[in-house]
Amino acid sequence: MRLIDETGKQLGIMPTTRALQLAKEHNLDLIQVTEKIFPPVCKIGDSGKFLYRLKKREKTVKPKGGELKGIRLSFRISDHDLETRAKQSEKFLKKGDKIRIEMRLRGREKALQGFAREKIKKFLDILEKLIPIKTERELKKQPRGLTTIISKK
């Protein structure tokens, strides 16, 4: 195995028994860093500190493209506001996020769902000009309005 000491200096390739003996001499543990290569890489160090750093690193790593961002459109939204929301959506999509487009319908607006669907289609057309998109979930009627989920192609 390839051995690295606690300061990060490489000690070279040696048998497992010699590596364990060196670790015991320093009152430390022998930690296997990786086994994917040959010979496997091991490090002399405190296993508690190593596991702590490993857990801390896993917490800071963000999942890529796993977040679902929401964009809410209103029934009486203007064309300029649609463009502004499309630009914001473009930023989310470029980061790899998915977007839930939501239009809340209240009162008499529920009777005019065709108009609401046209507004959402218009928004998607504006967004399509900025960045290629694909529909994850079709436009669906919810109790309080319409929603759809899109992502980047």
PDB file of C-alpha atoms in Angstrom:
ATOM      1  CA  MET A   1       0.000   0.000   0.000  1.00  0.00           C
ATOM      2  CA  ARG A   2       1.053   3.610  -0.562  1.00  0.00           C
ATOM      3  CA  LEU A   3       1.471   5.367   2.791  1.00  0.00           C
ATOM      4  CA  ILE A   4       1.131   9.044   3.698  1.00  0.00           C
ATOM      5  CA  ASP A   5       2.120  10.327   7.155  1.00  0.00           C
ATOM      6  CA  GLU A   6       0.165  12.769   9.347  1.00  0.00           C
ATOM      7  CA  THR A   7       1.896  15.823   7.833  1.00  0.00           C
ATOM      8  CA  GLY A   8       0.979  14.776   4.274  1.00  0.00           C
ATOM      9  CA  LYS A   9       4.452  13.563   3.277  1.00  0.00           C
ATOM     10  CA  GLN A  10       4.515  10.383   1.168  1.00  0.00           C
ATOM     11  CA  LEU A  11       6.419   7.533   2.772  1.00  0.00           C
ATOM     12  CA  GLY A  12       6.215   5.305  -0.296  1.00  0.00           C
ATOM     13  CA  ILE A  13       4.882   1.830  -0.995  1.00  0.00           C
ATOM     14  CA  MET A  14       5.190  -0.678   1.854  1.00  0.00           C
ATOM     15  CA  PRO A  15       3.498  -3.804   3.212  1.00  0.00           C
ATOM     16  CA  THR A  16       0.450  -3.512   5.473  1.00  0.00           C
ATOM     17  CA  THR A  17       2.259  -4.842   8.545  1.00  0.00           C
ATOM     18  CA  ARG A  18       4.959  -2.148   8.291  1.00  0.00           C
ATOM     19  CA  ALA A  19       2.304   0.567   7.844  1.00  0.00           C
ATOM     20  CA  LEU A  20       0.409  -0.649  10.935  1.00  0.00           C
ATOM     21  CA  GLN A  21       3.658  -0.707  12.917  1.00  0.00           C
ATOM     22  CA  LEU A  22       4.444   2.918  11.936  1.00  0.00           C
ATOM     23  CA  ALA A  23       0.932   4.007  12.919  1.00  0.00           C
ATOM     24  CA  LYS A  24       1.258   2.354  16.355  1.00  0.00           C
ATOM     25  CA  GLU A  25       4.643   4.018  16.908  1.00  0.00           C
ATOM     26  CA  HIS A  26       3.015   7.431  16.435  1.00  0.00           C
ATOM     27  CA  ASN A  27      -0.041   6.438  18.551  1.00  0.00           C
ATOM     28  CA  LEU A  28      -2.317   7.082  15.556  1.00  0.00           C
ATOM     29  CA  ASP A  29      -4.615   5.050  13.292  1.00  0.00           C
ATOM     30  CA  LEU A  30      -4.110   3.689   9.789  1.00  0.00           C
ATOM     31  CA  ILE A  31      -6.865   5.116   7.555  1.00  0.00           C
ATOM     32  CA  GLN A  32      -7.599   3.846   4.050  1.00  0.00           C
ATOM     33  CA  VAL A  33      -8.138   6.921   1.883  1.00  0.00           C
ATOM     34  CA  THR A  34      -8.969   5.157  -1.383  1.00  0.00           C
ATOM     35  CA  GLU A  35      -9.056   1.621  -2.687  1.00  0.00           C
ATOM     36  CA  LYS A  36      -9.937   2.466  -6.289  1.00  0.00           C
ATOM     37  CA  ILE A  37      -6.302   2.523  -7.408  1.00  0.00           C
ATOM     38  CA  PHE A  38      -3.521   0.001  -7.068  1.00  0.00           C
ATOM     39  CA  PRO A  39      -1.814   0.037  -4.626  1.00  0.00           C
ATOM     40  CA  PRO A  40      -4.467   1.422  -2.245  1.00  0.00           C
ATOM     41  CA  VAL A  41      -3.654   4.723  -0.505  1.00  0.00           C
ATOM     42  CA  CYS A  42      -3.553   4.817   3.301  1.00  0.00           C
ATOM     43  CA  LYS A  43      -2.830   7.637   5.705  1.00  0.00           C
ATOM     44  CA  ILE A  44      -1.522   7.733   9.258  1.00  0.00           C
ATOM     45  CA  GLY A  45      -3.778   9.974  11.367  1.00  0.00           C
ATOM     46  CA  ASP A  46      -6.544  10.268  13.915  1.00  0.00           C
ATOM     47  CA  SER A  47      -9.584   8.405  12.572  1.00  0.00           C
ATOM     48  CA  GLY A  48     -12.001  10.577  14.611  1.00  0.00           C
ATOM     49  CA  LYS A  49     -10.713  13.774  12.989  1.00  0.00           C
ATOM     50  CA  PHE A  50     -10.766  12.118   9.569  1.00  0.00           C
ATOM     51  CA  LEU A  51     -14.424  11.053   9.928  1.00  0.00           C
ATOM     52  CA  TYR A  52     -15.366  14.512  11.268  1.00  0.00           C
ATOM     53  CA  ARG A  53     -13.814  16.242   8.241  1.00  0.00           C
ATOM     54  CA  LEU A  54     -15.482  13.744   5.910  1.00  0.00           C
ATOM     55  CA  LYS A  55     -18.949  14.398   7.399  1.00  0.00           C
ATOM     56  CA  LYS A  56     -18.379  18.156   7.314  1.00  0.00           C
ATOM     57  CA  ARG A  57     -17.377  17.987   3.633  1.00  0.00           C
ATOM     58  CA  GLU A  58     -20.509  15.953   2.777  1.00  0.00           C
ATOM     59  CA  LYS A  59     -22.737  18.571   4.422  1.00  0.00           C
ATOM     60  CA  THR A  60     -21.254  21.433   2.396  1.00  0.00           C
ATOM     61  CA  VAL A  61     -21.604  19.678  -0.981  1.00  0.00           C
ATOM     62  CA  LYS A  62     -24.864  20.703  -2.644  1.00  0.00           C
ATOM     63  CA  PRO A  63     -26.784  18.279  -4.782  1.00  0.00           C
ATOM     64  CA  LYS A  64     -26.661  19.324  -8.405  1.00  0.00           C
ATOM     65  CA  GLY A  65     -29.974  20.160 -10.006  1.00  0.00           C
ATOM     66  CA  GLY A  66     -32.011  18.834  -7.157  1.00  0.00           C
ATOM     67  CA  GLU A  67     -33.725  22.033  -6.113  1.00  0.00           C
ATOM     68  CA  LEU A  68     -37.222  23.001  -7.198  1.00  0.00           C
ATOM     69  CA  LYS A  69     -37.692  26.753  -7.537  1.00  0.00           C
ATOM     70  CA  GLY A  70     -41.102  28.377  -7.740  1.00  0.00           C
ATOM     71  CA  ILE A  71     -42.249  31.150 -10.065  1.00  0.00           C
ATOM     72  CA  ARG A  72     -45.706  32.541  -9.345  1.00  0.00           C
ATOM     73  CA  LEU A  73     -47.597  34.331 -12.090  1.00  0.00           C
ATOM     74  CA  SER A  74     -50.716  36.353 -11.454  1.00  0.00           C
ATOM     75  CA  PHE A  75     -53.827  36.376 -13.605  1.00  0.00           C
ATOM     76  CA  ARG A  76     -53.379  40.029 -14.610  1.00  0.00           C
ATOM     77  CA  ILE A  77     -49.580  39.998 -15.072  1.00  0.00           C
ATOM     78  CA  SER A  78     -48.189  42.418 -17.675  1.00  0.00           C
ATOM     79  CA  ASP A  79     -45.969  41.415 -20.597  1.00  0.00           C
ATOM     80  CA  HIS A  80     -42.941  43.204 -19.113  1.00  0.00           C
ATOM     81  CA  ASP A  81     -43.339  41.339 -15.833  1.00  0.00           C
ATOM     82  CA  LEU A  82     -43.559  38.064 -17.765  1.00  0.00           C
ATOM     83  CA  GLU A  83     -40.193  38.899 -19.376  1.00  0.00           C
ATOM     84  CA  THR A  84     -38.669  39.732 -15.984  1.00  0.00           C
ATOM     85  CA  ARG A  85     -39.842  36.439 -14.503  1.00  0.00           C
ATOM     86  CA  ALA A  86     -38.554  34.610 -17.595  1.00  0.00           C
ATOM     87  CA  LYS A  87     -35.077  36.106 -17.091  1.00  0.00           C
ATOM     88  CA  GLN A  88     -35.115  35.031 -13.447  1.00  0.00           C
ATOM     89  CA  SER A  89     -36.248  31.551 -14.495  1.00  0.00           C
ATOM     90  CA  GLU A  90     -33.389  31.426 -17.004  1.00  0.00           C
ATOM     91  CA  LYS A  91     -30.903  31.985 -14.155  1.00  0.00           C
ATOM     92  CA  PHE A  92     -32.446  29.131 -12.156  1.00  0.00           C
ATOM     93  CA  LEU A  93     -32.385  26.795 -15.159  1.00  0.00           C
ATOM     94  CA  LYS A  94     -28.743  27.600 -15.939  1.00  0.00           C
ATOM     95  CA  LYS A  95     -27.843  26.593 -12.372  1.00  0.00           C
ATOM     96  CA  GLY A  96     -29.543  23.243 -13.044  1.00  0.00           C
ATOM     97  CA  ASP A  97     -32.667  23.783 -10.947  1.00  0.00           C
ATOM     98  CA  LYS A  98     -36.178  22.788 -11.950  1.00  0.00           C
ATOM     99  CA  ILE A  99     -38.967  25.383 -11.921  1.00  0.00           C
ATOM    100  CA  ARG A 100     -42.571  25.087 -10.808  1.00  0.00           C
ATOM    101  CA  ILE A 101     -44.667  27.688 -12.610  1.00  0.00           C
ATOM    102  CA  GLU A 102     -47.782  28.453 -10.649  1.00  0.00           C
ATOM    103  CA  MET A 103     -50.757  30.690 -11.394  1.00  0.00           C
ATOM    104  CA  ARG A 104     -53.203  31.234  -8.560  1.00  0.00           C
ATOM    105  CA  LEU A 105     -56.814  31.747  -9.596  1.00  0.00           C
ATOM    106  CA  ARG A 106     -59.258  33.464  -7.269  1.00  0.00           C
ATOM    107  CA  GLY A 107     -62.994  34.061  -7.560  1.00  0.00           C
ATOM    108  CA  ARG A 108     -64.149  34.804 -11.118  1.00  0.00           C
ATOM    109  CA  GLU A 109     -60.666  34.029 -12.457  1.00  0.00           C
ATOM    110  CA  LYS A 110     -61.451  30.312 -12.040  1.00  0.00           C
ATOM    111  CA  ALA A 111     -64.114  30.598 -14.718  1.00  0.00           C
ATOM    112  CA  LEU A 112     -61.545  32.034 -17.171  1.00  0.00           C
ATOM    113  CA  GLN A 113     -59.004  29.200 -17.143  1.00  0.00           C
ATOM    114  CA  GLY A 114     -58.473  29.444 -20.892  1.00  0.00           C
ATOM    115  CA  PHE A 115     -57.089  32.963 -20.479  1.00  0.00           C
ATOM    116  CA  ALA A 116     -54.823  31.755 -17.647  1.00  0.00           C
ATOM    117  CA  ARG A 117     -53.512  28.898 -19.788  1.00  0.00           C
ATOM    118  CA  GLU A 118     -52.711  31.372 -22.585  1.00  0.00           C
ATOM    119  CA  LYS A 119     -50.722  33.527 -20.125  1.00  0.00           C
ATOM    120  CA  ILE A 120     -48.678  30.516 -19.018  1.00  0.00           C
ATOM    121  CA  LYS A 121     -48.123  29.470 -22.657  1.00  0.00           C
ATOM    122  CA  LYS A 122     -46.962  33.014 -23.430  1.00  0.00           C
ATOM    123  CA  PHE A 123     -44.541  32.866 -20.497  1.00  0.00           C
ATOM    124  CA  LEU A 124     -43.174  29.517 -21.712  1.00  0.00           C
ATOM    125  CA  ASP A 125     -42.732  30.920 -25.242  1.00  0.00           C
ATOM    126  CA  ILE A 126     -40.732  33.872 -23.874  1.00  0.00           C
ATOM    127  CA  LEU A 127     -38.611  31.491 -21.797  1.00  0.00           C
ATOM    128  CA  GLU A 128     -38.114  29.145 -24.763  1.00  0.00           C
ATOM    129  CA  LYS A 129     -36.531  32.038 -26.710  1.00  0.00           C
ATOM    130  CA  LEU A 130     -33.987  32.509 -23.886  1.00  0.00           C
ATOM    131  CA  ILE A 131     -33.100  28.887 -23.112  1.00  0.00           C
ATOM    132  CA  PRO A 132     -34.289  25.484 -24.405  1.00  0.00           C
ATOM    133  CA  ILE A 133     -36.715  23.910 -21.909  1.00  0.00           C
ATOM    134  CA  LYS A 134     -38.522  20.623 -21.488  1.00  0.00           C
ATOM    135  CA  THR A 135     -41.733  20.007 -19.589  1.00  0.00           C
ATOM    136  CA  GLU A 136     -41.365  17.689 -16.609  1.00  0.00           C
ATOM    137  CA  ARG A 137     -45.066  17.813 -15.712  1.00  0.00           C
ATOM    138  CA  GLU A 138     -47.791  19.077 -18.027  1.00  0.00           C
ATOM    139  CA  LEU A 139     -49.980  22.049 -17.136  1.00  0.00           C
ATOM    140  CA  LYS A 140     -52.281  20.703 -14.468  1.00  0.00           C
ATOM    141  CA  LYS A 141     -55.373  22.113 -12.791  1.00  0.00           C
ATOM    142  CA  GLN A 142     -54.984  22.339  -9.013  1.00  0.00           C
ATOM    143  CA  PRO A 143     -57.696  23.372  -6.523  1.00  0.00           C
ATOM    144  CA  ARG A 144     -56.251  26.893  -6.305  1.00  0.00           C
ATOM    145  CA  GLY A 145     -54.976  27.350  -9.855  1.00  0.00           C
ATOM    146  CA  LEU A 146     -52.676  25.933 -12.539  1.00  0.00           C
ATOM    147  CA  THR A 147     -49.168  24.515 -12.177  1.00  0.00           C
ATOM    148  CA  THR A 148     -46.476  22.996 -14.363  1.00  0.00           C
ATOM    149  CA  ILE A 149     -42.864  21.934 -13.818  1.00  0.00           C
ATOM    150  CA  ILE A 150     -40.093  22.580 -16.358  1.00  0.00           C
ATOM    151  CA  SER A 151     -36.357  21.973 -16.590  1.00  0.00           C
ATOM    152  CA  LYS A 152     -33.483  22.694 -18.963  1.00  0.00           C
ATOM    153  CA  LYS A 153     -33.001  20.359 -21.951  1.00  0.00           C
TER     154      LYS A 153
END
